[in-house]
Coordinates of C-alpha atoms in Angstrom, one line a residue:
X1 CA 83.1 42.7 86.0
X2 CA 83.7 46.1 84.1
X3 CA 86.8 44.6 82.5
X4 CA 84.6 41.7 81.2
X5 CA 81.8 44.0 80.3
X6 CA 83.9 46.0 78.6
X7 CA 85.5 42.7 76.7
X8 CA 81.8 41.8 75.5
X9 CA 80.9 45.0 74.2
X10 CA 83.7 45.2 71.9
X11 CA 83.4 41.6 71.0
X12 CA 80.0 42.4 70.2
X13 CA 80.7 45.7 67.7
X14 CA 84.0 44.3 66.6
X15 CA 83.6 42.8 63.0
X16 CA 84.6 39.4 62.0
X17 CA 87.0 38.7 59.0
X18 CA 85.7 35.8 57.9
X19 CA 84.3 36.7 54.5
X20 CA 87.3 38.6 53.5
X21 CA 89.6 35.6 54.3
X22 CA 87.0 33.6 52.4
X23 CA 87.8 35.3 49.6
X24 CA 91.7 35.4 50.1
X25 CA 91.4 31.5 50.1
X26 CA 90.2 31.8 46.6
X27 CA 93.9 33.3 45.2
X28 CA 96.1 31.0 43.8
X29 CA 99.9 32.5 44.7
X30 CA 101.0 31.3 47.9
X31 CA 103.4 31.7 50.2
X32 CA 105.0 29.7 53.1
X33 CA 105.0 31.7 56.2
X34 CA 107.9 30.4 58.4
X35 CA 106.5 31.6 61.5
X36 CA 103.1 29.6 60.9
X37 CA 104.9 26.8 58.4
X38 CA 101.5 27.3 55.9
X39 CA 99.9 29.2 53.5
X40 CA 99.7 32.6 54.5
X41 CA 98.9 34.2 51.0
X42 CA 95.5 32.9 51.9
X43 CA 95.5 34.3 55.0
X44 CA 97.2 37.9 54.5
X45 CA 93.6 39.7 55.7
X46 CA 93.7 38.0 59.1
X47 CA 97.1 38.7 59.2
X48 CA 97.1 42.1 59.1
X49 CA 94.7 42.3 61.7
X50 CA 96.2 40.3 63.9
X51 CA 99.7 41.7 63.6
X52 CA 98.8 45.5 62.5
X53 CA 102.0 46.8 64.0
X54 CA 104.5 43.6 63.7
X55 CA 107.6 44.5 65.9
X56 CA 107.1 47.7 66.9
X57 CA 107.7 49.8 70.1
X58 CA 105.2 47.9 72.1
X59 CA 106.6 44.9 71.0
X60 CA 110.2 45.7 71.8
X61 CA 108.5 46.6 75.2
X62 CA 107.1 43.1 75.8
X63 CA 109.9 41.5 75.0
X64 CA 111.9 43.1 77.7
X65 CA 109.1 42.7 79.7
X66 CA 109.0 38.7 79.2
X67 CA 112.7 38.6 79.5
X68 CA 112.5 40.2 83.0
X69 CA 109.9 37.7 84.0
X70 CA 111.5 34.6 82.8
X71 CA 115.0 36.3 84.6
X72 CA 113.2 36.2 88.0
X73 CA 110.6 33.3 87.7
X74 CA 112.0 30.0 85.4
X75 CA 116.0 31.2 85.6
X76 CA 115.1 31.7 89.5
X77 CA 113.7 27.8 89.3
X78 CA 116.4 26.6 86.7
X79 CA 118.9 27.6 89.6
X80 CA 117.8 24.6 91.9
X81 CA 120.7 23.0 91.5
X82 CA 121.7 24.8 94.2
X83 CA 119.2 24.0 96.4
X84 CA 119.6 20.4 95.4
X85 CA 123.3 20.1 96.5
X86 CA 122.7 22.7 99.6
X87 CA 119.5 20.2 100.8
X88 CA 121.4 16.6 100.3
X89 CA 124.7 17.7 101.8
X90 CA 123.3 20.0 105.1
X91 CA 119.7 21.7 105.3
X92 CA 117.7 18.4 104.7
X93 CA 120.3 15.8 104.7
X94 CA 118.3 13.2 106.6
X95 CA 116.5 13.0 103.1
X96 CA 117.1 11.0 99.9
X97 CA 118.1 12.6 96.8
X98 CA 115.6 11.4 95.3
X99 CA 112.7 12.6 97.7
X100 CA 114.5 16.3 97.7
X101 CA 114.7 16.2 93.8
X102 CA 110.5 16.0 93.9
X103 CA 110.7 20.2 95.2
X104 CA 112.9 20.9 91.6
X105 CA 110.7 18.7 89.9
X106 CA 107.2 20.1 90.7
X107 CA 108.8 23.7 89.9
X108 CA 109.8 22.4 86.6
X109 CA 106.6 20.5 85.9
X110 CA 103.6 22.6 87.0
X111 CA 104.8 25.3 84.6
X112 CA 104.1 22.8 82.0
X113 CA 101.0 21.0 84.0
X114 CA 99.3 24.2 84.3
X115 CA 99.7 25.2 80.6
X116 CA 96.4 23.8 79.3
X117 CA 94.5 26.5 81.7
X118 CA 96.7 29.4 81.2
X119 CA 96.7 28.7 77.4
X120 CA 93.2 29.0 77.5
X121 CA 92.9 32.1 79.8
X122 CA 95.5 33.7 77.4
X123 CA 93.2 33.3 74.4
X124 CA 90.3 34.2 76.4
X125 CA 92.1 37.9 77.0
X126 CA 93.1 37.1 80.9
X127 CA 96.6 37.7 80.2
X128 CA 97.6 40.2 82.1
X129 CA 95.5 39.3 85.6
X130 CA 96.7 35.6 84.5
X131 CA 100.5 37.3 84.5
X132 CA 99.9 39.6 87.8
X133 CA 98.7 36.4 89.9
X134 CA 101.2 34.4 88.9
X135 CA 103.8 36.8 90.1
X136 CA 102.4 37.6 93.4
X137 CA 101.8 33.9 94.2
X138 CA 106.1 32.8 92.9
X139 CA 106.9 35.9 94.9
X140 CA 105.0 35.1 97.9
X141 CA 106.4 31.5 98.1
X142 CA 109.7 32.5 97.7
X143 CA 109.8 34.4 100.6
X144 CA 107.6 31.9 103.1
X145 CA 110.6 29.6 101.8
X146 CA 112.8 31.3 103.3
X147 CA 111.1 30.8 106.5
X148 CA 111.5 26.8 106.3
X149 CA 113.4 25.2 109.3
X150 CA 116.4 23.0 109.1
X151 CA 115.6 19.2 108.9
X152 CA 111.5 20.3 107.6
X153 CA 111.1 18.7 104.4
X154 CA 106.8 19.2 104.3
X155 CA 107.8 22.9 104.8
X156 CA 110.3 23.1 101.8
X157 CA 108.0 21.2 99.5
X158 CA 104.7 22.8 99.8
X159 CA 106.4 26.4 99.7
X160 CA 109.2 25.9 97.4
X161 CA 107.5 22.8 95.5
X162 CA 104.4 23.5 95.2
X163 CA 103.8 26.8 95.7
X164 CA 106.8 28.4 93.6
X165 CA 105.7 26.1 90.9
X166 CA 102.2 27.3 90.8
X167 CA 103.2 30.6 90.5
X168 CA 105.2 29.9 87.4
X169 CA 103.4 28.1 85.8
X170 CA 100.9 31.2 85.8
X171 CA 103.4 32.8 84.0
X172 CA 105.6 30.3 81.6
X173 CA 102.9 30.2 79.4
X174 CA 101.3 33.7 78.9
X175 CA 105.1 34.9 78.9
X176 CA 105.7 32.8 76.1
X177 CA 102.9 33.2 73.8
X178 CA 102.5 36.8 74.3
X179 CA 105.6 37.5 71.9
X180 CA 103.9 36.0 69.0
X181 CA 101.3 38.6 69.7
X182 CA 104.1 41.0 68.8
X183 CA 105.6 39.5 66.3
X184 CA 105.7 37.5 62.7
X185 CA 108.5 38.2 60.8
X186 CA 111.1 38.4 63.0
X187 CA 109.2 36.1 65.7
X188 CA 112.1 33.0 66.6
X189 CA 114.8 36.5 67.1
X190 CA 112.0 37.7 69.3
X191 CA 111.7 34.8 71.3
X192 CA 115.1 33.6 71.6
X193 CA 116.0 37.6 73.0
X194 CA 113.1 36.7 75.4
X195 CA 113.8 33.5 76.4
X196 CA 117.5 34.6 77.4
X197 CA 116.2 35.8 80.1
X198 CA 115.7 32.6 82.4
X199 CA 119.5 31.6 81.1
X200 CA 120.7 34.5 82.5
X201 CA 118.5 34.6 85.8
X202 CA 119.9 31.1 86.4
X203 CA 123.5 32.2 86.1
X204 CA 123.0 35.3 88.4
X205 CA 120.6 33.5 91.3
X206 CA 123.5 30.5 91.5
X207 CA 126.3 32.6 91.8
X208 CA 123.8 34.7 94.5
X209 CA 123.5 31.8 96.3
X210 CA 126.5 30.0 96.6
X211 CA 127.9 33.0 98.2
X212 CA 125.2 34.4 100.7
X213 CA 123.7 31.3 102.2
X214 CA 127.2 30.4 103.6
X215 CA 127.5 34.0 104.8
X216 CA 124.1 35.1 105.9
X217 CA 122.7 31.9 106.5
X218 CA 119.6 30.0 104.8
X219 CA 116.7 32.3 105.7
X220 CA 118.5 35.9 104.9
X221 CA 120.3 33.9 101.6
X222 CA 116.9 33.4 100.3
X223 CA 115.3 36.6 101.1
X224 CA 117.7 38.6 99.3
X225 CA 116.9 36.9 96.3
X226 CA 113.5 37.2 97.2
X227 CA 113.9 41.4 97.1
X228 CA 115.4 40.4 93.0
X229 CA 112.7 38.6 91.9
X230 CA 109.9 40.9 93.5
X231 CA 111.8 44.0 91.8
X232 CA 111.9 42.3 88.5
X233 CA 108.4 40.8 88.3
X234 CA 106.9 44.1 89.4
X235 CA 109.2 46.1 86.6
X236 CA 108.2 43.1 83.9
X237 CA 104.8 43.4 84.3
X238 CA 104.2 47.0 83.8
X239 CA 106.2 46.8 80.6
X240 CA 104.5 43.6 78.9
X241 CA 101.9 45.1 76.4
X242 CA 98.5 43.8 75.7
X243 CA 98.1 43.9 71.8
X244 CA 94.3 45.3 71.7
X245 CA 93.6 43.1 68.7
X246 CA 94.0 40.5 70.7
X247 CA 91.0 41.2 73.0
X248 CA 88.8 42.4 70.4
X249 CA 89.4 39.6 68.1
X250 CA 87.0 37.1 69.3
X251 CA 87.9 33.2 70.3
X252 CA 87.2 31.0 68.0
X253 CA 85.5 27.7 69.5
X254 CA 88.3 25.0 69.9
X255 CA 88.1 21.4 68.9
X256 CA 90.7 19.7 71.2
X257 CA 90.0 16.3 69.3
X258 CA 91.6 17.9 66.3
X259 CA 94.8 18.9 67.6
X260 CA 95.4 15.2 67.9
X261 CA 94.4 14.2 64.5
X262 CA 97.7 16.6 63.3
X263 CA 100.1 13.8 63.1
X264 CA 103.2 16.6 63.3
X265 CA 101.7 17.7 67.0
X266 CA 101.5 14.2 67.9
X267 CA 105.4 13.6 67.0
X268 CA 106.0 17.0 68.7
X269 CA 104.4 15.6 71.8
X270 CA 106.1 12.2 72.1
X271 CA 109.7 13.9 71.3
X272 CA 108.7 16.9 74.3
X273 CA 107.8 14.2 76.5
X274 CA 110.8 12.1 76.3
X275 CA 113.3 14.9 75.7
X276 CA 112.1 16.4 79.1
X277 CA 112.4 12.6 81.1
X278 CA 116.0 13.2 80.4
X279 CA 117.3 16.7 79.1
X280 CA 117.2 18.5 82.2
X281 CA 119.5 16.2 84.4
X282 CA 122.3 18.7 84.7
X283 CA 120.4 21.4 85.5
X284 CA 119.5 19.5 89.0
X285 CA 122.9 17.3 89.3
X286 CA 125.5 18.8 88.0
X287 CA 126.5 20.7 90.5
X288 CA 126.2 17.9 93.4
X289 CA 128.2 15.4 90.8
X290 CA 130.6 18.0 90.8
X291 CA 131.0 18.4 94.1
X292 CA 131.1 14.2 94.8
X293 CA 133.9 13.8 91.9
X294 CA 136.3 16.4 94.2
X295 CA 136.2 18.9 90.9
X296 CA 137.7 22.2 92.8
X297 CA 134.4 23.2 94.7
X298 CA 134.8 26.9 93.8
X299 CA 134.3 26.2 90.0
X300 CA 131.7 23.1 91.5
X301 CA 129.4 26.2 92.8
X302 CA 129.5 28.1 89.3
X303 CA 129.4 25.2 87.3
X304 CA 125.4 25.8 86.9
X305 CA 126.1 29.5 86.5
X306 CA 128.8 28.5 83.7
X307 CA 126.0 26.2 82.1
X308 CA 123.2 28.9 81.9
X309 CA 125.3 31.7 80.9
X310 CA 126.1 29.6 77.6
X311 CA 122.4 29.1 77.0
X312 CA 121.9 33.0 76.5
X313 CA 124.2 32.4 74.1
X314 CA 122.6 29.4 72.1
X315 CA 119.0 30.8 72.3
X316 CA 120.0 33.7 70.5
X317 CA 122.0 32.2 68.1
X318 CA 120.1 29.4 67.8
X319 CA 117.0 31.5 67.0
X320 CA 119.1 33.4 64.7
X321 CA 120.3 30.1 62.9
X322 CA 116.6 29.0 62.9
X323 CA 115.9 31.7 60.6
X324 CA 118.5 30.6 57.9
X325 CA 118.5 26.9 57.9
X326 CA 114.8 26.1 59.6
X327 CA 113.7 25.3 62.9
X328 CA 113.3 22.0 62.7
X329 CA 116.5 21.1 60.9
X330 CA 118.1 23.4 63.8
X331 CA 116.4 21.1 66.7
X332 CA 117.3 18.1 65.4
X333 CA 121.2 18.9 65.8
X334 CA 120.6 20.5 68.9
X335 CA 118.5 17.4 70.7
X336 CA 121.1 15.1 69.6
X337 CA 123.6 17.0 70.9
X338 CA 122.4 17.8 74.3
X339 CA 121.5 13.9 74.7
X340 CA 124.7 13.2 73.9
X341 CA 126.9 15.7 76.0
X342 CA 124.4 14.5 78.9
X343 CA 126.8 10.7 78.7
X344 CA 129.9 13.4 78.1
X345 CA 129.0 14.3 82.0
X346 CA 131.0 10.8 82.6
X347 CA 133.9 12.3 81.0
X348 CA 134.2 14.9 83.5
X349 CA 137.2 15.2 85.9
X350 CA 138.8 18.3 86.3
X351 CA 138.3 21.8 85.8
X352 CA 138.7 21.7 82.3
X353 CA 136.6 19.0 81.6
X354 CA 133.7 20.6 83.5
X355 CA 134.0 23.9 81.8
X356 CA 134.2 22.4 78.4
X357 CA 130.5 20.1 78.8
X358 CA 128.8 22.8 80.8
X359 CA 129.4 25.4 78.0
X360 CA 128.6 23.1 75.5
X361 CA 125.1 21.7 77.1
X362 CA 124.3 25.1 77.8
X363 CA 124.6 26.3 74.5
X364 CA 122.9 23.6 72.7
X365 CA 120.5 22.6 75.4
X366 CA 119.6 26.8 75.7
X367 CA 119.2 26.8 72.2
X368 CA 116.9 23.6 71.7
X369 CA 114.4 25.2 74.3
X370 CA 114.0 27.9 73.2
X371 CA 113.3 27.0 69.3
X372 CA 110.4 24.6 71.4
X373 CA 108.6 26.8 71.2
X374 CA 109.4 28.8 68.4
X375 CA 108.8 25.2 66.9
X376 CA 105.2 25.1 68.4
X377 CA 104.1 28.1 67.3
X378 CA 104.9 27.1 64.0
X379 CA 102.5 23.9 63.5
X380 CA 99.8 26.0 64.7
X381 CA 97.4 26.7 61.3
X382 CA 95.2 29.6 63.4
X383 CA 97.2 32.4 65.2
X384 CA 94.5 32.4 68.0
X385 CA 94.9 28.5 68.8
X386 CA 98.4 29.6 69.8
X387 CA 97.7 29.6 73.7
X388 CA 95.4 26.5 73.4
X389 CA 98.4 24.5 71.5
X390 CA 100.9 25.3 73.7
X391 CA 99.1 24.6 76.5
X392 CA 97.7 21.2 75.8
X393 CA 101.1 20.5 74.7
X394 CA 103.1 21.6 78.1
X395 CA 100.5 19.3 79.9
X396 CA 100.9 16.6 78.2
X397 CA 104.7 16.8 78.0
X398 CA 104.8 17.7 82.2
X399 CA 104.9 14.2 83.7
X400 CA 108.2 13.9 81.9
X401 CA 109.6 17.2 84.0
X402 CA 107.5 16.0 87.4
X403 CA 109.1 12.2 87.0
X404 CA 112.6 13.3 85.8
X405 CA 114.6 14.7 88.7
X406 CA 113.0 11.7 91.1
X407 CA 113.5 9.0 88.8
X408 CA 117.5 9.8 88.6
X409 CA 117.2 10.4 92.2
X410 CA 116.1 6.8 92.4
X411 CA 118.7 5.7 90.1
X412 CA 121.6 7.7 91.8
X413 CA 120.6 6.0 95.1
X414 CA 122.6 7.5 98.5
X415 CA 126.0 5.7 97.1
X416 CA 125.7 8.2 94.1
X417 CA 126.1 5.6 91.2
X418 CA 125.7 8.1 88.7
X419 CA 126.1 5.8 85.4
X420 CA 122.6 4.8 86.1
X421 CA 121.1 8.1 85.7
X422 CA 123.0 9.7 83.4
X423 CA 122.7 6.4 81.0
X424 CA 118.6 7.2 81.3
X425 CA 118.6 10.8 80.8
X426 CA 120.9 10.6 77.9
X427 CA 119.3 7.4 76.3
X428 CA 115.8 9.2 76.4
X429 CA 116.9 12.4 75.1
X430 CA 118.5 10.8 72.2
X431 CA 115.0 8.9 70.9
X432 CA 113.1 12.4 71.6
X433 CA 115.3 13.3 68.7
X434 CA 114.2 10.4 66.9
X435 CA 110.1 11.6 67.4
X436 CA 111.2 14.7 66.2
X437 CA 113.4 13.5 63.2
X438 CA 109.9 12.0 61.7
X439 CA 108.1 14.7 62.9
X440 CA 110.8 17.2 60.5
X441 CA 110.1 14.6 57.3
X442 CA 106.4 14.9 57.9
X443 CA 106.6 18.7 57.4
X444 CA 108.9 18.8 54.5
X445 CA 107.2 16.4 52.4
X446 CA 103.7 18.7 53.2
X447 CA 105.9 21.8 52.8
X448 CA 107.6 20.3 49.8
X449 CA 111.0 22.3 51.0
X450 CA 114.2 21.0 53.1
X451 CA 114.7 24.2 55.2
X452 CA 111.9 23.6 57.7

């Protein structure tokens, strides 16, 4: 209650820009911001305000912050994989692979469901009790998962489903959009150092895994990873800075209808939606195709750490690429490509053959996710609609995450035909590039440039 008295007061003495970004609107030089994609000439008063110390200390700070959050909370859920293989083959083998794949598909969709109300606690100045809860709720699931008994499916699902995917989705959000609170200039470098976070959490909680389940058994396995990601999350959270311009800068009233009447949102939207029916089917299978197509089972069990190491590497270079060539142009090649090493996956069998297509979707597939929301950020006209846009466009775009992983469950069936699922994935993602290729001419013809 002090907090939010405290919140009101300075809303209260804290004076608005508006007429001096009136007047701004009246110059005629512009300039293209490529962190916005508009005219921020016209904006340059509320800019300063709202990025007073762009990149600084505090900055750096939150970005190591957010990168130790997304290590231990979406690189912790990316590694499901091994959960996926570990449940079909022994701990809940009475079970389809379709039914188990609903636990990695509520962990991947609620962080997206739940966007809409942590996008709008963000821009109301909630972030860091948003952050905080979000943490002690993945945490706390984590562990009571570890307490699940062999053969229990209701007991995996509802601590390891649901309640592991509440708790990130109280923090995919705010972690994401509290960089561009940080940062304009040099805001895709920013994110994509950020973002490498969850590649590399889901190349060390694999590789943690695979080797102390079999040695220590289910329950211990999970609890030391449970000690990791309660270590980081408490370490991220003190680092992660709260930009006070942010609280005293007062939330403008948001008109949801007219987020929808932006044709380049709505092509954003449709592309997300598809692109996530399909692009995450490796992540979830494949280690267990692996494993089914006798590829030696050592390199099997790494395979998903081999897959997310290479996306550290393409979300920094991809961000990095971004800055030169564009986002957009930079997503298009990278959506294409990851729907189209998801039909390589056929190709694979031997060792060689599954190193090759896992560093390759990892790299490109790392890369596209993180300019997403790079991407995002940048059809957003107001800085402080950021949290309200990327929520409303993670809910929207979850039921492709929550029906994914089931629907090739389905497809794969118990006799494991996998042309069926990984024609689906691959077909899908490959027309969520084609949403985003009109989505790219949209925004050059307004922007009247090519490098968009």
């Amino acid at each position: 209650m002090e907090d939010g008295a405290e919140r009101e007061s300075t809303l209260a003495t804290t004076p608005e820009p508006a007429s001096t970004y009136t007047s701004m609107r009246e110059s005629e030089h512009t300039t293209i911001d490529p962190a916005f994609g508009h005219d921020v000439s016209k904006d340059e008063p509320q800019q300063d305000v709202l990025f007073p110390n762009d990149g600084d200390m505090r900055g750096w700070m939150t970005v190591i912050g957010t990168w130790l959050v997304l290590f231990s909370s979406l690189g912790y859920v990316y590694s499901f994989g091994v959960y996926q293989d570990y449940y079909t083959r022994v701990f809940l083998k009475e079970n389809s692979p379709s039914k188990i794949a609903w636990m990695g598909s509520l962990q991947l969709a609620l962080p997206f469901a739940e966007g809409i109300i942590a996008g709008r606690l963000f821009d109301a100045g909630y972030i860091r009790s948003t952050m905080i809860s979000g943490s002690v709720i993945f945490a706390f699931s984590l562990f009571m998962s570890s307490l699940v008994h062999e053969g229990q499916y209701y007991q995996a699902i509802l601590s390891q489903g649901l309640g592991m995917g509440i708790g990130v989705g109280l923090l995919f959000t705010p972690s994401n959009a509290i960089v561009s609170l940080h940062f304009r200039k040099r805001r895709s470098l920013a994110y994509g150092i950020a973002l490498s976070g969850s590649s590399l959490g889901a190349v060390a909680f694999p590789i943690i895994l695979n080797h102390v389940i079999p040695r220590l058994g289910f329950a211990s396995g999970v609890r030391v990873t449970g000690y990791v990601v309660l270590g980081c999350l408490a370490v991220g959270n003190m680092l992660i800075q709260v930009p006070a311009h942010h609280q005293a800068l007062k939330s403008p009233p948001l008109n949801w209808k007219q987020f929808f009447r932006d044709p380049e949102y709505n092509f954003f939207l449709i592309g997300c939606l598809l692109a996530l029916l399909g692009a995450y089917f490796p992540v979830i299978y494949l280690q267990l195709y692996s494993v089914q197509h006798n590829v030696d089972n050592t390199l099997a069990f790494y395979s998903l750490a081999i897959l997310n190491g290479s996306g550290t590497i393409g979300r920094v270079v991809g961000n990095q690429m971004a800055e030169y060539l564009g986002i957009w142009n930079v997503q298009l090649a990278c959506i294409f490509g990851t729907g189209g090493l998801i039909w390589a996956i056929l190709g694979i069998n031997n060792a060689a053959s599954l190193v090759v297509v896992s560093v390759l979707y990892g790299m490109i597939s790392g890369a596209w996710f993180s300019l997403t929301m790079a991407g995002l950020a940048s059809l957003t006209k107001n800085p402080k609609e950021i949290g309200a846009r990327v929520g409303v466009a993670c809910a929207i775009a979850s039921p492709g995450l929550l029906g994914s992983a089931p629907i090739q469950g389905a497809l794969l069936t118990r006799n494991f035909y996998w042309l069926r699922p990984i024609a689906f994935s691959g077909t899908v993602t490959l027309l969520a590039g084609v949403m985003y290729c009109c989505m790219r001419v949209h925004i050059s013809r307004r922007l009247g440039s090519q490098k968009v």
